[in-house]
Every structure is written in C-alpha cells, then in structure tokens.
Amino acid sequence: MAATVTVDGTIGNGQTLTDFAFSNIASFKINTVTEMLELIDTSDRVTNISIAAAATMTVTITAPNTYVVDIDN
C-alpha cells in the first residue's frame, strides 16, 4: 500500500517545506552519497530533497502508511 510522506523543514538553498505532503509514495531512502532524501512514488518517479545542510532528521510514523519527516539545520 502506498504511503503519504509529509516533509517539514529547511532543505537545499534555504528553501522551506512546511507540512508538504507527498502521496502515493512506495518507498523512501537516504542517499548518503548525494545527501538527498529520495521519495519514490508508485510510478517509480523520484523526488529528491536535499539534506546536505541538515543537522538532524527525524522520521515519525503517525498512522499506518503515514510518515512525517522533520529536517532541521
């Protein structure tokens, strides 16, 4: 079953995502080489979110198939 991933925080170049929900996410991973949070949807499209400036990143499961990712500098 696809998930919803909500991202909250400052990402690459000082851009801010506030409670931005990505739906139909099949998987997500942290790419340590590119310093990206990769969200892969059910159509295999990848959304990359820079975490290069992150000091902490917290992933919380808030309900079945619902995740919140907080990225803090």
mmCIF file of N, CA, C and O in Angstrom:
data_model
loop_
_atom_site.group_PDB
_atom_site.id
_atom_site.type_symbol
_atom_site.label_atom_id
_atom_site.label_comp_id
_atom_site.label_asym_id
_atom_site.label_seq_id
_atom_site.Cartn_x
_atom_site.Cartn_y
_atom_site.Cartn_z
ATOM 1 N N MET A 1 0.841 -1.174 0.000
ATOM 2 C CA MET A 1 0.000 0.000 0.000
ATOM 3 C C MET A 1 0.887 1.238 0.000
ATOM 4 O O MET A 1 1.859 1.317 0.735
ATOM 5 N N ALA A 2 0.556 2.206 -0.820
ATOM 6 C CA ALA A 2 1.320 3.448 -0.906
ATOM 7 C C ALA A 2 1.143 4.274 0.366
ATOM 8 O O ALA A 2 0.145 4.156 1.074
ATOM 9 N N ALA A 3 2.131 5.110 0.620
ATOM 10 C CA ALA A 3 2.126 5.918 1.837
ATOM 11 C C ALA A 3 2.054 7.397 1.500
ATOM 12 O O ALA A 3 2.279 7.814 0.365
ATOM 13 N N THR A 4 1.763 8.174 2.523
ATOM 14 C CA THR A 4 1.874 9.623 2.455
ATOM 15 C C THR A 4 3.062 10.012 3.314
ATOM 16 O O THR A 4 3.187 9.568 4.453
ATOM 17 N N VAL A 5 3.956 10.831 2.744
ATOM 18 C CA VAL A 5 5.123 11.320 3.475
ATOM 19 C C VAL A 5 5.038 12.840 3.510
ATOM 20 O O VAL A 5 5.015 13.492 2.468
ATOM 21 N N THR A 6 4.956 13.391 4.711
ATOM 22 C CA THR A 6 4.897 14.833 4.889
ATOM 23 C C THR A 6 6.275 15.311 5.322
ATOM 24 O O THR A 6 6.847 14.786 6.273
ATOM 25 N N VAL A 7 6.810 16.299 4.591
ATOM 26 C CA VAL A 7 8.144 16.821 4.886
ATOM 27 C C VAL A 7 8.011 18.221 5.456
ATOM 28 O O VAL A 7 7.260 19.050 4.937
ATOM 29 N N ASP A 8 8.761 18.463 6.515
ATOM 30 C CA ASP A 8 8.741 19.743 7.201
ATOM 31 C C ASP A 8 10.179 20.126 7.514
ATOM 32 O O ASP A 8 10.893 19.363 8.156
ATOM 33 N N GLY A 9 10.624 21.276 7.031
ATOM 34 C CA GLY A 9 11.960 21.722 7.379
ATOM 35 C C GLY A 9 12.604 22.552 6.295
ATOM 36 O O GLY A 9 12.027 22.816 5.247
ATOM 37 N N THR A 10 13.832 22.953 6.577
ATOM 38 C CA THR A 10 14.613 23.726 5.623
ATOM 39 C C THR A 10 15.440 22.759 4.805
ATOM 40 O O THR A 10 16.134 21.904 5.341
ATOM 41 N N ILE A 11 15.332 22.886 3.501
ATOM 42 C CA ILE A 11 16.035 21.987 2.596
ATOM 43 C C ILE A 11 16.866 22.819 1.639
ATOM 44 O O ILE A 11 16.675 24.021 1.541
ATOM 45 N N GLY A 12 17.785 22.234 0.927
ATOM 46 C CA GLY A 12 18.692 22.898 -0.002
ATOM 47 C C GLY A 12 18.445 24.367 -0.265
ATOM 48 O O GLY A 12 17.324 24.790 -0.464
ATOM 49 N N ASN A 13 19.499 25.157 -0.254
ATOM 50 C CA ASN A 13 19.476 26.595 -0.555
ATOM 51 C C ASN A 13 18.476 27.379 0.281
ATOM 52 O O ASN A 13 17.901 28.351 -0.193
ATOM 53 N N GLY A 14 18.231 26.952 1.505
ATOM 54 C CA GLY A 14 17.363 27.694 2.403
ATOM 55 C C GLY A 14 15.886 27.646 2.072
ATOM 56 O O GLY A 14 15.099 28.399 2.610
ATOM 57 N N GLN A 15 15.491 26.756 1.155
ATOM 58 C CA GLN A 15 14.072 26.616 0.837
ATOM 59 C C GLN A 15 13.379 25.896 1.981
ATOM 60 O O GLN A 15 13.934 24.990 2.580
ATOM 61 N N THR A 16 12.153 26.293 2.249
ATOM 62 C CA THR A 16 11.403 25.703 3.354
ATOM 63 C C THR A 16 10.204 24.930 2.840
ATOM 64 O O THR A 16 9.465 25.407 1.981
ATOM 65 N N LEU A 17 10.039 23.735 3.364
ATOM 66 C CA LEU A 17 8.821 22.955 3.143
ATOM 67 C C LEU A 17 8.104 22.907 4.479
ATOM 68 O O LEU A 17 8.674 22.500 5.474
ATOM 69 N N THR A 18 6.864 23.338 4.500
ATOM 70 C CA THR A 18 6.080 23.317 5.724
ATOM 71 C C THR A 18 4.909 22.379 5.524
ATOM 72 O O THR A 18 4.006 22.669 4.737
ATOM 73 N N ASP A 19 4.975 21.253 6.211
ATOM 74 C CA ASP A 19 3.907 20.254 6.133
ATOM 75 C C ASP A 19 3.537 19.933 4.693
ATOM 76 O O ASP A 19 2.361 19.839 4.342
ATOM 77 N N PHE A 20 4.531 19.756 3.827
ATOM 78 C CA PHE A 20 4.295 19.447 2.421
ATOM 79 C C PHE A 20 4.090 17.941 2.282
ATOM 80 O O PHE A 20 4.988 17.158 2.586
ATOM 81 N N ALA A 21 2.916 17.532 1.838
ATOM 82 C CA ALA A 21 2.557 16.112 1.762
ATOM 83 C C ALA A 21 2.802 15.558 0.358
ATOM 84 O O ALA A 21 2.336 16.117 -0.631
ATOM 85 N N PHE A 22 3.553 14.478 0.304
ATOM 86 C CA PHE A 22 3.771 13.727 -0.927
ATOM 87 C C PHE A 22 2.936 12.453 -0.812
ATOM 88 O O PHE A 22 3.063 11.725 0.172
ATOM 89 N N SER A 23 2.094 12.179 -1.801
ATOM 90 C CA SER A 23 1.235 10.994 -1.728
ATOM 91 C C SER A 23 1.698 9.929 -2.708
ATOM 92 O O SER A 23 2.537 10.184 -3.574
ATOM 93 N N ASN A 24 1.152 8.740 -2.555
ATOM 94 C CA ASN A 24 1.474 7.585 -3.401
ATOM 95 C C ASN A 24 2.946 7.218 -3.364
ATOM 96 O O ASN A 24 3.525 6.829 -4.378
ATOM 97 N N ILE A 25 3.564 7.338 -2.192
ATOM 98 C CA ILE A 25 4.980 7.012 -2.042
ATOM 99 C C ILE A 25 5.128 5.516 -1.756
ATOM 100 O O ILE A 25 4.556 4.984 -0.808
ATOM 101 N N ALA A 26 5.905 4.854 -2.627
ATOM 102 C CA ALA A 26 6.145 3.418 -2.474
ATOM 103 C C ALA A 26 7.303 3.157 -1.521
ATOM 104 O O ALA A 26 7.309 2.174 -0.778
ATOM 105 N N SER A 27 8.316 4.051 -1.548
ATOM 106 C CA SER A 27 9.460 3.900 -0.651
ATOM 107 C C SER A 27 10.202 5.226 -0.552
ATOM 108 O O SER A 27 10.017 6.119 -1.368
ATOM 109 N N PHE A 28 11.014 5.329 0.492
ATOM 110 C CA PHE A 28 11.902 6.480 0.593
ATOM 111 C C PHE A 28 13.205 6.015 1.206
ATOM 112 O O PHE A 28 13.270 5.016 1.918
ATOM 113 N N LYS A 29 14.276 6.731 0.850
ATOM 114 C CA LYS A 29 15.590 6.353 1.365
ATOM 115 C C LYS A 29 16.468 7.585 1.492
ATOM 116 O O LYS A 29 16.203 8.623 0.885
ATOM 117 N N ILE A 30 17.522 7.434 2.263
ATOM 118 C CA ILE A 30 18.522 8.470 2.411
ATOM 119 C C ILE A 30 19.723 8.057 1.579
ATOM 120 O O ILE A 30 20.283 6.984 1.785
ATOM 121 N N ASN A 31 20.079 8.899 0.621
ATOM 122 C CA ASN A 31 21.249 8.642 -0.212
ATOM 123 C C ASN A 31 22.394 9.441 0.395
ATOM 124 O O ASN A 31 22.421 10.668 0.307
ATOM 125 N N THR A 32 23.334 8.754 1.036
ATOM 126 C CA THR A 32 24.429 9.436 1.722
ATOM 127 C C THR A 32 25.465 9.990 0.763
ATOM 128 O O THR A 32 26.197 10.917 1.111
ATOM 129 N N VAL A 33 25.534 9.466 -0.446
ATOM 130 C CA VAL A 33 26.496 9.964 -1.434
ATOM 131 C C VAL A 33 26.050 11.320 -1.972
ATOM 132 O O VAL A 33 26.832 12.269 -2.036
ATOM 133 N N THR A 34 24.774 11.429 -2.338
ATOM 134 C CA THR A 34 24.259 12.682 -2.900
ATOM 135 C C THR A 34 23.665 13.605 -1.845
ATOM 136 O O THR A 34 23.293 14.730 -2.156
ATOM 137 N N GLU A 35 23.558 13.134 -0.602
ATOM 138 C CA GLU A 35 22.952 13.871 0.506
ATOM 139 C C GLU A 35 21.527 14.292 0.176
ATOM 140 O O GLU A 35 21.134 15.453 0.299
ATOM 141 N N MET A 36 20.752 13.317 -0.284
ATOM 142 C CA MET A 36 19.361 13.547 -0.659
ATOM 143 C C MET A 36 18.446 12.572 0.065
ATOM 144 O O MET A 36 18.802 11.416 0.293
ATOM 145 N N LEU A 37 17.267 13.060 0.399
ATOM 146 C CA LEU A 37 16.158 12.208 0.793
ATOM 147 C C LEU A 37 15.430 11.906 -0.506
ATOM 148 O O LEU A 37 15.008 12.832 -1.208
ATOM 149 N N GLU A 38 15.335 10.637 -0.870
ATOM 150 C CA GLU A 38 14.710 10.247 -2.129
ATOM 151 C C GLU A 38 13.343 9.642 -1.843
ATOM 152 O O GLU A 38 13.234 8.655 -1.113
ATOM 153 N N LEU A 39 12.301 10.251 -2.403
ATOM 154 C CA LEU A 39 10.941 9.745 -2.285
ATOM 155 C C LEU A 39 10.585 9.113 -3.628
ATOM 156 O O LEU A 39 10.619 9.785 -4.656
ATOM 157 N N ILE A 40 10.259 7.826 -3.620
ATOM 158 C CA ILE A 40 9.945 7.103 -4.854
ATOM 159 C C ILE A 40 8.462 6.774 -4.841
ATOM 160 O O ILE A 40 7.972 6.088 -3.932
ATOM 161 N N ASP A 41 7.726 7.278 -5.846
ATOM 162 C CA ASP A 41 6.285 7.037 -5.856
ATOM 163 C C ASP A 41 5.944 5.724 -6.561
ATOM 164 O O ASP A 41 6.830 5.017 -7.040
ATOM 165 N N THR A 42 4.687 5.417 -6.624
ATOM 166 C CA THR A 42 4.241 4.136 -7.179
ATOM 167 C C THR A 42 4.463 4.027 -8.678
ATOM 168 O O THR A 42 4.382 2.931 -9.238
ATOM 169 N N SER A 43 4.774 5.150 -9.346
ATOM 170 C CA SER A 43 5.109 5.136 -10.781
ATOM 171 C C SER A 43 6.614 5.181 -11.003
ATOM 172 O O SER A 43 7.067 5.454 -12.106
ATOM 173 N N ASP A 44 7.384 4.955 -9.930
ATOM 174 C CA ASP A 44 8.850 4.984 -9.950
ATOM 175 C C ASP A 44 9.441 6.357 -10.215
ATOM 176 O O ASP A 44 10.601 6.480 -10.586
ATOM 177 N N ARG A 45 8.660 7.424 -10.049
ATOM 178 C CA ARG A 45 9.202 8.779 -10.133
ATOM 179 C C ARG A 45 9.890 9.107 -8.815
ATOM 180 O O ARG A 45 9.390 8.773 -7.742
ATOM 181 N N VAL A 46 11.041 9.757 -8.920
ATOM 182 C CA VAL A 46 11.838 10.083 -7.737
ATOM 183 C C VAL A 46 11.799 11.583 -7.494
ATOM 184 O O VAL A 46 12.027 12.378 -8.406
ATOM 185 N N THR A 47 11.498 11.958 -6.256
ATOM 186 C CA THR A 47 11.600 13.338 -5.822
ATOM 187 C C THR A 47 12.776 13.416 -4.870
ATOM 188 O O THR A 47 12.825 12.693 -3.873
ATOM 189 N N ASN A 48 13.752 14.264 -5.193
ATOM 190 C CA ASN A 48 14.937 14.426 -4.364
ATOM 191 C C ASN A 48 14.809 15.672 -3.512
ATOM 192 O O ASN A 48 14.468 16.748 -4.018
ATOM 193 N N ILE A 49 15.107 15.535 -2.230
ATOM 194 C CA ILE A 49 15.094 16.654 -1.301
ATOM 195 C C ILE A 49 16.463 16.707 -0.649
ATOM 196 O O ILE A 49 16.896 15.742 -0.011
ATOM 197 N N SER A 50 17.137 17.831 -0.797
ATOM 198 C CA SER A 50 18.480 17.970 -0.249
ATOM 199 C C SER A 50 18.455 17.932 1.277
ATOM 200 O O SER A 50 17.635 18.605 1.917
ATOM 201 N N ILE A 51 19.361 17.154 1.838
ATOM 202 C CA ILE A 51 19.539 17.124 3.289
ATOM 203 C C ILE A 51 20.982 17.477 3.641
ATOM 204 O O ILE A 51 21.446 17.219 4.749
ATOM 205 N N ALA A 52 21.692 18.088 2.689
ATOM 206 C CA ALA A 52 23.112 18.398 2.869
ATOM 207 C C ALA A 52 23.360 19.305 4.074
ATOM 208 O O ALA A 52 24.374 19.158 4.756
ATOM 209 N N ALA A 53 22.460 20.226 4.349
ATOM 210 C CA ALA A 53 22.654 21.162 5.460
ATOM 211 C C ALA A 53 21.982 20.699 6.752
ATOM 212 O O ALA A 53 22.023 21.397 7.754
ATOM 213 N N ALA A 54 21.385 19.527 6.741
ATOM 214 C CA ALA A 54 20.633 19.062 7.904
ATOM 215 C C ALA A 54 21.555 18.712 9.068
ATOM 216 O O ALA A 54 22.584 18.064 8.893
ATOM 217 N N ALA A 55 21.164 19.158 10.252
ATOM 218 C CA ALA A 55 21.858 18.758 11.470
ATOM 219 C C ALA A 55 21.176 17.537 12.070
ATOM 220 O O ALA A 55 21.827 16.633 12.592
ATOM 221 N N THR A 56 19.843 17.520 11.969
ATOM 222 C CA THR A 56 19.069 16.368 12.419
ATOM 223 C C THR A 56 17.923 16.121 11.450
ATOM 224 O O THR A 56 17.425 17.040 10.808
ATOM 225 N N MET A 57 17.527 14.866 11.385
ATOM 226 C CA MET A 57 16.362 14.489 10.601
ATOM 227 C C MET A 57 15.634 13.423 11.398
ATOM 228 O O MET A 57 16.229 12.433 11.821
ATOM 229 N N THR A 58 14.352 13.644 11.600
ATOM 230 C CA THR A 58 13.545 12.729 12.385
ATOM 231 C C THR A 58 12.406 12.197 11.527
ATOM 232 O O THR A 58 11.717 12.974 10.864
ATOM 233 N N VAL A 59 12.227 10.888 11.550
ATOM 234 C CA VAL A 59 11.113 10.263 10.833
ATOM 235 C C VAL A 59 10.159 9.694 11.878
ATOM 236 O O VAL A 59 10.569 8.924 12.746
ATOM 237 N N THR A 60 8.895 10.090 11.779
ATOM 238 C CA THR A 60 7.882 9.631 12.726
ATOM 239 C C THR A 60 6.752 8.964 11.950
ATOM 240 O O THR A 60 6.283 9.507 10.952
ATOM 241 N N ILE A 61 6.345 7.805 12.423
ATOM 242 C CA ILE A 61 5.168 7.137 11.862
ATOM 243 C C ILE A 61 3.971 7.651 12.650
ATOM 244 O O ILE A 61 3.880 7.450 13.864
ATOM 245 N N THR A 62 3.066 8.347 11.958
ATOM 246 C CA THR A 62 1.938 8.960 12.656
ATOM 247 C C THR A 62 0.645 8.168 12.534
ATOM 248 O O THR A 62 -0.294 8.398 13.290
ATOM 249 N N ALA A 63 0.588 7.258 11.574
ATOM 250 C CA ALA A 63 -0.561 6.381 11.347
ATOM 251 C C ALA A 63 -0.093 5.317 10.357
ATOM 252 O O ALA A 63 0.994 5.439 9.786
ATOM 253 N N PRO A 64 -0.888 4.287 10.132
ATOM 254 C CA PRO A 64 -0.475 3.304 9.130
ATOM 255 C C PRO A 64 -0.229 3.978 7.772
ATOM 256 O O PRO A 64 -1.048 4.771 7.300
ATOM 257 N N ASN A 65 0.931 3.703 7.194
ATOM 258 C CA ASN A 65 1.320 4.252 5.891
ATOM 259 C C ASN A 65 1.352 5.778 5.850
ATOM 260 O O ASN A 65 1.124 6.383 4.816
ATOM 261 N N THR A 66 1.637 6.389 6.988
ATOM 262 C CA THR A 66 1.737 7.840 7.077
ATOM 263 C C THR A 66 2.978 8.200 7.883
ATOM 264 O O THR A 66 3.121 7.782 9.028
ATOM 265 N N TYR A 67 3.868 8.978 7.258
ATOM 266 C CA TYR A 67 5.136 9.332 7.865
ATOM 267 C C TYR A 67 5.313 10.840 7.846
ATOM 268 O O TYR A 67 4.858 11.521 6.928
ATOM 269 N N VAL A 68 6.013 11.358 8.840
ATOM 270 C CA VAL A 68 6.394 12.766 8.885
ATOM 271 C C VAL A 68 7.916 12.806 8.991
ATOM 272 O O VAL A 68 8.503 12.145 9.842
ATOM 273 N N VAL A 69 8.547 13.567 8.091
ATOM 274 C CA VAL A 69 9.993 13.735 8.101
ATOM 275 C C VAL A 69 10.287 15.177 8.452
ATOM 276 O O VAL A 69 9.897 16.097 7.737
ATOM 277 N N ASP A 70 10.939 15.397 9.611
ATOM 278 C CA ASP A 70 11.346 16.738 10.040
ATOM 279 C C ASP A 70 12.841 16.881 9.768
ATOM 280 O O ASP A 70 13.654 16.086 10.254
ATOM 281 N N ILE A 71 13.208 17.901 8.983
ATOM 282 C CA ILE A 71 14.596 18.177 8.642
ATOM 283 C C ILE A 71 14.971 19.500 9.311
ATOM 284 O O ILE A 71 14.366 20.534 9.021
ATOM 285 N N ASP A 72 15.942 19.453 10.214
ATOM 286 C CA ASP A 72 16.339 20.654 10.950
ATOM 287 C C ASP A 72 17.818 20.952 10.727
ATOM 288 O O ASP A 72 18.642 20.051 10.735
ATOM 289 N N ASN A 73 18.111 22.223 10.539
ATOM 290 C CA ASN A 73 19.503 22.655 10.366
ATOM 291 C C ASN A 73 20.084 23.067 11.700
ATOM 292 O O ASN A 73 19.464 23.448 12.588
#
